[in-house]
Amino acid sequence: MEVSGKTKVFCVIGDPIEHSLSPMMHNAAFRHSKIDAVYVAFKVEKGTLEDAVKGMHSFGICGMNVTTPHKTAIIKYLDGVDTVAEFVGAVNTVLNANGKLLGFNTDGIGALRALEENGVKTKGKRVLLLGAGGAGRAIAFQLAQEADELIILNRDANKARVLAGALRKRFNKRVVGNDLTPNVLKNWIEDVDVLINATSVGMHPHRDHTLVDKSLLKPELTVMDIVYNPVKTKLLKDAKSVGAKVIYGVEMLVYQGAASFEIWFNQSAPVEVMKEAVLEKLQAGGLSLEQ
Ligand SMILES: NC(=O)c1ccc[n+]([C@@H]2O[C@H](COP(=O)([O-])OP(=O)(O)OC[C@H]3O[C@@H](n4cnc5c(N)ncnc54)[C@H](OP(=O)(O)O)[C@@H]3O)[C@@H](O)[C@H]2O)c1
């Protein structure tokens, strides 16, 4: 679609931002849906966030994604946030609703949708979640509503315990928070149906790192890694080799982006087109599915 004076602008802000996959993914979605809009990436350094938000107002930017290091800091500049973003304390999507800036968090919805679209239901299941950082908290918020039991392990055990306590109180469900040590992990993993890595362990350049020893993985388990660079993390390679079902972080990336698109346009996102665009970009950057 030709860019004109009427073309709407969407963006992602963060630092670093050069390697973001969002421009490719959203521009493909706009083209496919025949939406007269462009999506660009802006490097916004710490300390200039307030100016960036003012810029969103004055340039009339219609929607924004927010990534590291601004996901929490942006909240104080917004006119309101949804219940998930409020609970998680982090925003990854902003909607400019006639001058009012509203914040949302689509990470948890994206993770759950990635599981569901791959035939994995978490309702009534026991789920082990590694990580209680920004993404981990968002995923935990969704899982606590679905799963029969949720176990959250985090290197900083206090974060896991506080999160588990808040979720128990809110949803009256069985949620446990504990330390992320090999022994604790070994104890819990035996009885769970789904394992999710929501830590950054295994991310490029530490591709051979994993928190889960291969001997603990089994064919009955579903293993999701939210790390998407590399596409096939060590954890997922190990899981696949023992016959477990694996869900790639790229799937979550696409579905959290699709949820942003749906907030901005109030219409279904073309997820297959978005997924294709992301995989194409990863392959162009040498991060092929074969890694
Ligand atoms: N697929 C997607 O759509 C998607 C979306 C969002 C994020 N992500 C990815 O998810 C990962 C986490 O992102 P985030 O935003 O949640 O980051 P974050 O808020 O910085 O949290 C990082 C998490 O990783 C844990 N961690 C880091 N190094 C560790 C280590 N050596 N051993 C054990 N735990 C360790 C942290 O534990 P402590 O609390 O103890 O420090 C924390 O739980 C990143 O790789 C990011 O790229 C993917």
Tab-separated table of C-alpha atoms and ligand atoms in Angstrom:
chain	number	residue	atom	x	y	z
A	1	MET	CA	0.000	0.000	0.000
A	2	GLU	CA	1.312	3.434	-0.911
A	3	VAL	CA	2.348	5.615	2.027
A	4	SER	CA	0.415	8.891	1.942
A	5	GLY	CA	-0.543	11.778	4.185
A	6	LYS	CA	-3.310	9.597	5.616
A	7	THR	CA	-1.134	6.614	6.479
A	8	LYS	CA	-1.343	5.731	10.176
A	9	VAL	CA	1.851	5.113	12.142
A	10	PHE	CA	2.537	2.343	14.654
A	11	CYS	CA	5.860	1.627	16.341
A	12	VAL	CA	7.926	-0.312	18.816
A	13	ILE	CA	10.226	1.440	21.280
A	14	GLY	CA	13.155	-0.055	23.188
A	15	ASP	CA	16.907	-0.150	23.470
A	16	PRO	CA	18.405	-2.114	21.783
A	17	ILE	CA	15.789	-2.269	19.044
A	18	GLU	CA	17.626	-2.824	15.739
A	19	HIS	CA	16.977	-6.580	15.776
A	20	SER	CA	13.266	-6.342	16.578
A	21	LEU	CA	11.096	-8.688	14.525
A	22	SER	CA	7.973	-6.606	15.141
A	23	PRO	CA	8.267	-4.242	12.116
A	24	MET	CA	8.440	-7.204	9.721
A	25	MET	CA	5.586	-8.995	11.482
A	26	HIS	CA	3.186	-6.047	11.741
A	27	ASN	CA	3.886	-4.544	8.315
A	28	ALA	CA	3.116	-7.954	6.793
A	29	ALA	CA	-0.148	-7.999	8.760
A	30	PHE	CA	-1.060	-4.452	7.643
A	31	ARG	CA	-0.371	-5.288	3.983
A	32	HIS	CA	-2.372	-8.500	4.157
A	33	SER	CA	-5.318	-6.805	5.910
A	34	LYS	CA	-5.159	-3.816	3.512
A	35	ILE	CA	-4.725	-1.420	6.439
A	36	ASP	CA	-3.221	1.940	5.466
A	37	ALA	CA	-0.522	1.954	8.150
A	38	VAL	CA	3.213	1.543	8.668
A	39	TYR	CA	5.102	0.113	11.645
A	40	VAL	CA	8.558	1.377	12.557
A	41	ALA	CA	11.118	0.811	15.314
A	42	PHE	CA	12.440	3.675	17.445
A	43	LYS	CA	15.484	3.399	19.653
A	44	VAL	CA	14.447	5.144	22.859
A	45	GLU	CA	17.171	5.355	25.471
A	46	LYS	CA	16.559	5.263	29.207
A	47	GLY	CA	15.907	8.814	30.387
A	48	THR	CA	14.114	9.861	27.179
A	49	LEU	CA	10.971	7.790	27.670
A	50	GLU	CA	8.781	10.688	28.784
A	51	ASP	CA	9.719	12.621	25.628
A	52	ALA	CA	8.946	9.548	23.523
A	53	VAL	CA	5.476	9.284	25.050
A	54	LYS	CA	4.877	12.995	24.413
A	55	GLY	CA	5.981	12.324	20.833
A	56	MET	CA	3.363	9.600	20.564
A	57	HIS	CA	0.768	12.237	21.462
A	58	SER	CA	2.043	14.980	19.199
A	59	PHE	CA	2.732	12.752	16.181
A	60	GLY	CA	-0.583	10.995	16.654
A	61	ILE	CA	1.025	7.554	16.667
A	62	CYS	CA	-1.910	5.159	16.838
A	63	GLY	CA	-0.330	2.217	18.620
A	64	MET	CA	2.957	1.176	20.133
A	65	ASN	CA	4.757	-1.887	21.373
A	66	VAL	CA	7.110	-1.463	24.277
A	67	THR	CA	10.139	-3.578	25.015
A	68	THR	CA	13.205	-3.595	27.296
A	69	PRO	CA	13.965	-1.371	29.229
A	70	HIS	CA	10.672	0.560	29.226
A	71	LYS	CA	7.948	-2.017	29.930
A	72	THR	CA	7.524	-0.978	33.570
A	73	ALA	CA	8.709	2.630	33.450
A	74	ILE	CA	6.129	3.590	30.814
A	75	ILE	CA	3.165	2.922	33.115
A	76	LYS	CA	3.419	6.266	34.905
A	77	TYR	CA	3.099	8.171	31.603
A	78	LEU	CA	-0.069	6.372	30.482
A	79	ASP	CA	-3.692	7.336	31.120
A	80	GLY	CA	-4.632	3.815	32.191
A	81	VAL	CA	-3.628	0.149	32.043
A	82	ASP	CA	-5.638	-3.069	31.812
A	83	THR	CA	-5.895	-5.504	34.716
A	84	VAL	CA	-3.141	-7.810	33.431
A	85	ALA	CA	-0.637	-4.987	32.910
A	86	GLU	CA	-1.514	-3.633	36.332
A	87	PHE	CA	-0.958	-7.005	38.008
A	88	VAL	CA	2.223	-7.759	36.081
A	89	GLY	CA	3.547	-4.204	36.420
A	90	ALA	CA	4.568	-4.169	32.768
A	91	VAL	CA	3.077	-2.941	29.492
A	92	ASN	CA	4.010	-4.231	26.037
A	93	THR	CA	1.200	-2.625	24.021
A	94	VAL	CA	-0.164	0.930	23.972
A	95	LEU	CA	-3.335	2.040	22.234
A	96	ASN	CA	-3.830	5.714	21.429
A	97	ALA	CA	-7.589	6.005	21.929
A	98	ASN	CA	-8.389	9.529	20.740
A	99	GLY	CA	-5.508	11.004	22.695
A	100	LYS	CA	-5.810	8.729	25.737
A	101	LEU	CA	-2.876	6.320	25.999
A	102	LEU	CA	-3.982	2.906	27.304
A	103	GLY	CA	-1.523	0.169	28.255
A	104	PHE	CA	-1.950	-3.598	27.891
A	105	ASN	CA	0.176	-6.692	28.391
A	106	THR	CA	-0.277	-9.386	25.739
A	107	ASP	CA	2.647	-11.681	26.696
A	108	GLY	CA	0.537	-14.049	28.792
A	109	ILE	CA	-2.289	-14.190	26.269
A	110	GLY	CA	0.315	-14.845	23.551
A	111	ALA	CA	1.856	-17.743	25.466
A	112	LEU	CA	-1.502	-19.363	26.229
A	113	ARG	CA	-2.643	-18.974	22.647
A	114	ALA	CA	0.615	-20.510	21.393
A	115	LEU	CA	-0.101	-23.555	23.548
A	116	GLU	CA	-3.771	-23.803	22.579
A	117	GLU	CA	-3.190	-23.364	18.845
A	118	ASN	CA	-0.711	-26.231	19.079
A	119	GLY	CA	-3.300	-28.465	20.698
A	120	VAL	CA	-2.105	-28.086	24.293
A	121	LYS	CA	-4.773	-27.321	26.866
A	122	THR	CA	-3.673	-26.105	30.283
A	123	LYS	CA	-7.119	-26.376	31.874
A	124	GLY	CA	-6.981	-28.990	34.612
A	125	LYS	CA	-3.246	-29.581	34.063
A	126	ARG	CA	-0.208	-29.207	36.285
A	127	VAL	CA	2.164	-26.619	34.889
A	128	LEU	CA	5.744	-25.839	35.883
A	129	LEU	CA	6.846	-22.313	35.010
A	130	LEU	CA	10.504	-21.314	35.213
A	131	GLY	CA	10.965	-17.566	35.669
A	132	ALA	CA	9.134	-14.741	37.416
A	133	GLY	CA	10.457	-11.816	35.366
A	134	GLY	CA	8.189	-9.592	33.273
A	135	ALA	CA	7.174	-12.290	30.788
A	136	GLY	CA	7.004	-14.982	33.478
A	137	ARG	CA	4.580	-12.922	35.577
A	138	ALA	CA	2.334	-12.245	32.581
A	139	ILE	CA	2.240	-15.951	31.704
A	140	ALA	CA	1.630	-16.916	35.335
A	141	PHE	CA	-1.357	-14.544	35.472
A	142	GLN	CA	-3.034	-16.410	32.601
A	143	LEU	CA	-1.980	-19.901	33.694
A	144	ALA	CA	-3.255	-19.433	37.250
A	145	GLN	CA	-6.752	-19.042	35.807
A	146	GLU	CA	-6.535	-22.198	33.676
A	147	ALA	CA	-4.250	-24.765	35.244
A	148	ASP	CA	-5.199	-27.082	38.081
A	149	GLU	CA	-1.874	-26.380	39.750
A	150	LEU	CA	0.866	-23.908	38.878
A	151	ILE	CA	4.407	-24.171	40.192
A	152	ILE	CA	6.613	-21.129	39.679
A	153	LEU	CA	10.355	-21.490	40.201
A	154	ASN	CA	12.680	-18.516	40.046
A	155	ARG	CA	16.374	-17.918	40.731
A	156	ASP	CA	15.310	-15.128	43.091
A	157	ALA	CA	12.944	-17.338	45.094
A	158	ASN	CA	11.317	-14.400	46.830
A	159	LYS	CA	9.942	-13.119	43.518
A	160	ALA	CA	8.381	-16.536	42.858
A	161	ARG	CA	6.856	-16.719	46.337
A	162	VAL	CA	5.410	-13.198	46.209
A	163	LEU	CA	3.948	-13.849	42.762
A	164	ALA	CA	2.487	-17.206	43.822
A	165	GLY	CA	0.933	-15.608	46.904
A	166	ALA	CA	-0.662	-12.823	44.868
A	167	LEU	CA	-2.089	-15.323	42.353
A	168	ARG	CA	-3.477	-17.608	45.089
A	169	LYS	CA	-5.217	-14.631	46.641
A	170	ARG	CA	-6.595	-13.366	43.349
A	171	PHE	CA	-7.758	-16.644	41.789
A	172	ASN	CA	-8.068	-18.959	44.778
A	173	LYS	CA	-6.035	-21.614	42.925
A	174	ARG	CA	-3.154	-23.867	43.843
A	175	VAL	CA	-0.043	-21.832	43.036
A	176	VAL	CA	3.370	-22.590	44.520
A	177	GLY	CA	6.465	-20.388	44.386
A	178	ASN	CA	9.938	-21.736	45.049
A	179	ASP	CA	13.633	-21.567	44.352
A	180	LEU	CA	14.973	-22.533	40.930
A	181	THR	CA	17.668	-25.027	41.925
A	182	PRO	CA	18.388	-28.408	40.287
A	183	ASN	CA	16.988	-30.293	43.293
A	184	VAL	CA	13.757	-28.306	43.561
A	185	LEU	CA	13.284	-28.574	39.808
A	186	LYS	CA	13.831	-32.344	39.911
A	187	ASN	CA	11.183	-32.727	42.638
A	188	TRP	CA	8.475	-30.801	40.809
A	189	ILE	CA	9.052	-31.839	37.213
A	190	GLU	CA	8.083	-35.462	37.817
A	191	ASP	CA	4.366	-34.795	38.123
A	192	VAL	CA	3.743	-31.971	35.678
A	193	ASP	CA	2.120	-32.032	32.241
A	194	VAL	CA	3.567	-28.798	30.864
A	195	LEU	CA	6.960	-27.148	31.391
A	196	ILE	CA	7.552	-23.549	30.322
A	197	ASN	CA	10.889	-21.763	30.339
A	198	ALA	CA	10.173	-18.052	30.808
A	199	THR	CA	13.724	-17.184	31.867
A	200	SER	CA	16.284	-15.797	29.452
A	201	VAL	CA	18.493	-18.878	29.876
A	202	GLY	CA	19.376	-20.406	26.495
A	203	MET	CA	19.144	-17.105	24.654
A	204	HIS	CA	21.810	-16.135	22.107
A	205	PRO	CA	24.801	-16.072	22.608
A	206	HIS	CA	24.448	-18.718	25.382
A	207	ARG	CA	22.827	-21.251	23.087
A	208	ASP	CA	24.126	-24.324	24.897
A	209	HIS	CA	22.652	-23.289	28.258
A	210	THR	CA	19.560	-24.898	29.767
A	211	LEU	CA	18.133	-25.069	33.272
A	212	VAL	CA	16.676	-28.541	32.770
A	213	ASP	CA	18.869	-31.613	32.579
A	214	LYS	CA	17.864	-33.807	29.653
A	215	SER	CA	17.451	-36.797	31.993
A	216	LEU	CA	14.433	-35.028	33.564
A	217	LEU	CA	12.522	-34.755	30.286
A	218	LYS	CA	10.054	-37.407	29.124
A	219	PRO	CA	7.757	-38.053	26.135
A	220	GLU	CA	4.514	-37.264	28.049
A	221	LEU	CA	5.660	-33.693	28.718
A	222	THR	CA	4.865	-30.582	26.666
A	223	VAL	CA	7.816	-28.187	26.728
A	224	MET	CA	7.547	-24.548	25.712
A	225	ASP	CA	10.501	-22.164	25.636
A	226	ILE	CA	9.638	-18.486	25.283
A	227	VAL	CA	13.196	-17.717	24.168
A	228	TYR	CA	13.027	-17.355	20.375
A	229	ASN	CA	16.636	-16.584	19.499
A	230	PRO	CA	17.722	-19.253	18.682
A	231	VAL	CA	14.446	-20.727	17.455
A	232	LYS	CA	15.475	-24.190	18.642
A	233	THR	CA	16.933	-23.698	22.096
A	234	LYS	CA	18.942	-26.389	23.833
A	235	LEU	CA	15.922	-27.092	26.060
A	236	LEU	CA	13.667	-27.638	23.040
A	237	LYS	CA	16.244	-29.756	21.216
A	238	ASP	CA	16.604	-31.955	24.305
A	239	ALA	CA	12.834	-32.169	24.724
A	240	LYS	CA	12.340	-33.132	21.105
A	241	SER	CA	15.038	-35.781	21.281
A	242	VAL	CA	13.203	-37.586	24.122
A	243	GLY	CA	9.902	-37.433	22.228
A	244	ALA	CA	8.251	-34.580	24.160
A	245	LYS	CA	5.935	-32.143	22.396
A	246	VAL	CA	7.695	-28.805	21.871
A	247	ILE	CA	6.320	-25.287	21.413
A	248	TYR	CA	8.677	-22.632	20.071
A	249	GLY	CA	9.073	-19.114	21.470
A	250	VAL	CA	8.412	-17.809	17.961
A	251	GLU	CA	4.829	-19.025	18.346
A	252	MET	CA	4.358	-16.873	21.444
A	253	LEU	CA	6.020	-13.935	19.717
A	254	VAL	CA	3.493	-14.144	16.909
A	255	TYR	CA	0.465	-14.551	19.183
A	256	GLN	CA	1.465	-11.701	21.526
A	257	GLY	CA	1.862	-9.563	18.379
A	258	ALA	CA	-1.490	-10.786	17.088
A	259	ALA	CA	-3.086	-9.760	20.392
A	260	SER	CA	-1.578	-6.256	20.009
A	261	PHE	CA	-2.973	-6.064	16.461
A	262	GLU	CA	-6.395	-7.071	17.766
A	263	ILE	CA	-6.289	-4.352	20.454
A	264	TRP	CA	-5.372	-1.718	17.854
A	265	PHE	CA	-7.813	-2.721	15.127
A	266	ASN	CA	-10.544	-4.684	16.881
A	267	GLN	CA	-10.336	-7.368	14.192
A	268	SER	CA	-8.662	-10.794	13.940
A	269	ALA	CA	-4.963	-10.750	13.138
A	270	PRO	CA	-3.624	-12.717	10.137
A	271	VAL	CA	-1.447	-14.956	12.310
A	272	GLU	CA	-0.140	-17.203	9.528
A	273	VAL	CA	1.072	-14.171	7.569
A	274	MET	CA	2.709	-12.786	10.711
A	275	LYS	CA	4.391	-16.103	11.480
A	276	GLU	CA	5.726	-16.398	7.934
A	277	ALA	CA	7.164	-12.870	8.122
A	278	VAL	CA	8.918	-13.612	11.420
A	279	LEU	CA	10.404	-16.882	10.192
A	280	GLU	CA	11.574	-15.194	6.990
A	281	LYS	CA	13.283	-12.469	8.996
A	282	LEU	CA	14.905	-15.007	11.325
A	283	GLN	CA	16.209	-16.978	8.398
A	284	ALA	CA	17.534	-13.838	6.690
A	285	GLY	CA	19.422	-13.089	9.903
A	286	GLY	CA	20.972	-16.556	9.950
A	287	LEU	CA	18.677	-17.781	12.737
A	288	SER	CA	17.184	-20.594	10.766
A	289	LEU	CA	14.775	-23.216	12.029
A	290	GLU	CA	17.570	-25.739	11.644
A	291	GLN	CA	19.543	-24.311	14.557
B	1	LIG	N1	8.476	-15.262	22.784
B	1	LIG	C1	8.047	-14.069	23.174
B	1	LIG	O1	7.072	-13.520	22.645
B	1	LIG	C2	8.722	-13.372	24.304
B	1	LIG	C3	8.086	-12.295	24.954
B	1	LIG	C4	8.744	-11.679	26.044
B	1	LIG	C5	10.021	-12.125	26.431
B	1	LIG	N2	10.599	-13.162	25.751
B	1	LIG	C6	11.922	-13.673	26.161
B	1	LIG	O2	11.787	-14.168	27.481
B	1	LIG	C7	12.988	-14.011	28.215
B	1	LIG	C8	12.661	-13.309	29.544
B	1	LIG	O3	12.161	-11.999	29.255
B	1	LIG	P1	11.627	-11.030	30.429
B	1	LIG	O4	11.097	-9.824	29.762
B	1	LIG	O5	10.751	-11.781	31.374
B	1	LIG	O6	13.001	-10.668	31.164
B	1	LIG	P2	13.222	-10.243	32.688
B	1	LIG	O7	12.056	-9.502	33.209
B	1	LIG	O8	14.572	-9.607	32.720
B	1	LIG	O9	13.297	-11.649	33.473
B	1	LIG	C9	14.354	-12.543	33.283
B	1	LIG	C10	14.028	-13.867	33.968
B	1	LIG	O10	15.093	-14.807	33.682
B	1	LIG	C11	15.663	-15.251	34.929
B	1	LIG	N3	17.096	-15.518	34.729
B	1	LIG	C12	17.985	-14.758	34.036
B	1	LIG	N4	19.193	-15.347	34.046
B	1	LIG	C13	19.060	-16.499	34.756
B	1	LIG	C14	19.948	-17.544	35.123
B	1	LIG	N5	21.245	-17.522	34.749
B	1	LIG	N6	19.473	-18.587	35.837
B	1	LIG	C15	18.170	-18.629	36.200
B	1	LIG	N7	17.276	-17.678	35.888
B	1	LIG	C16	17.719	-16.619	35.179
B	1	LIG	C17	15.394	-14.124	35.906
B	1	LIG	O11	15.508	-14.588	37.226
B	1	LIG	P3	15.749	-13.546	38.449
B	1	LIG	O12	14.408	-12.920	38.727
B	1	LIG	O13	16.241	-14.384	39.568
B	1	LIG	O14	16.751	-12.526	37.958
B	1	LIG	C18	13.957	-13.763	35.492
B	1	LIG	O15	13.040	-14.721	35.975
B	1	LIG	C19	13.920	-13.221	27.277
B	1	LIG	O16	14.767	-14.155	26.651
B	1	LIG	C20	12.994	-12.593	26.262
B	1	LIG	O17	13.606	-12.388	25.003
B	1	LIG	C21	9.984	-13.788	24.722
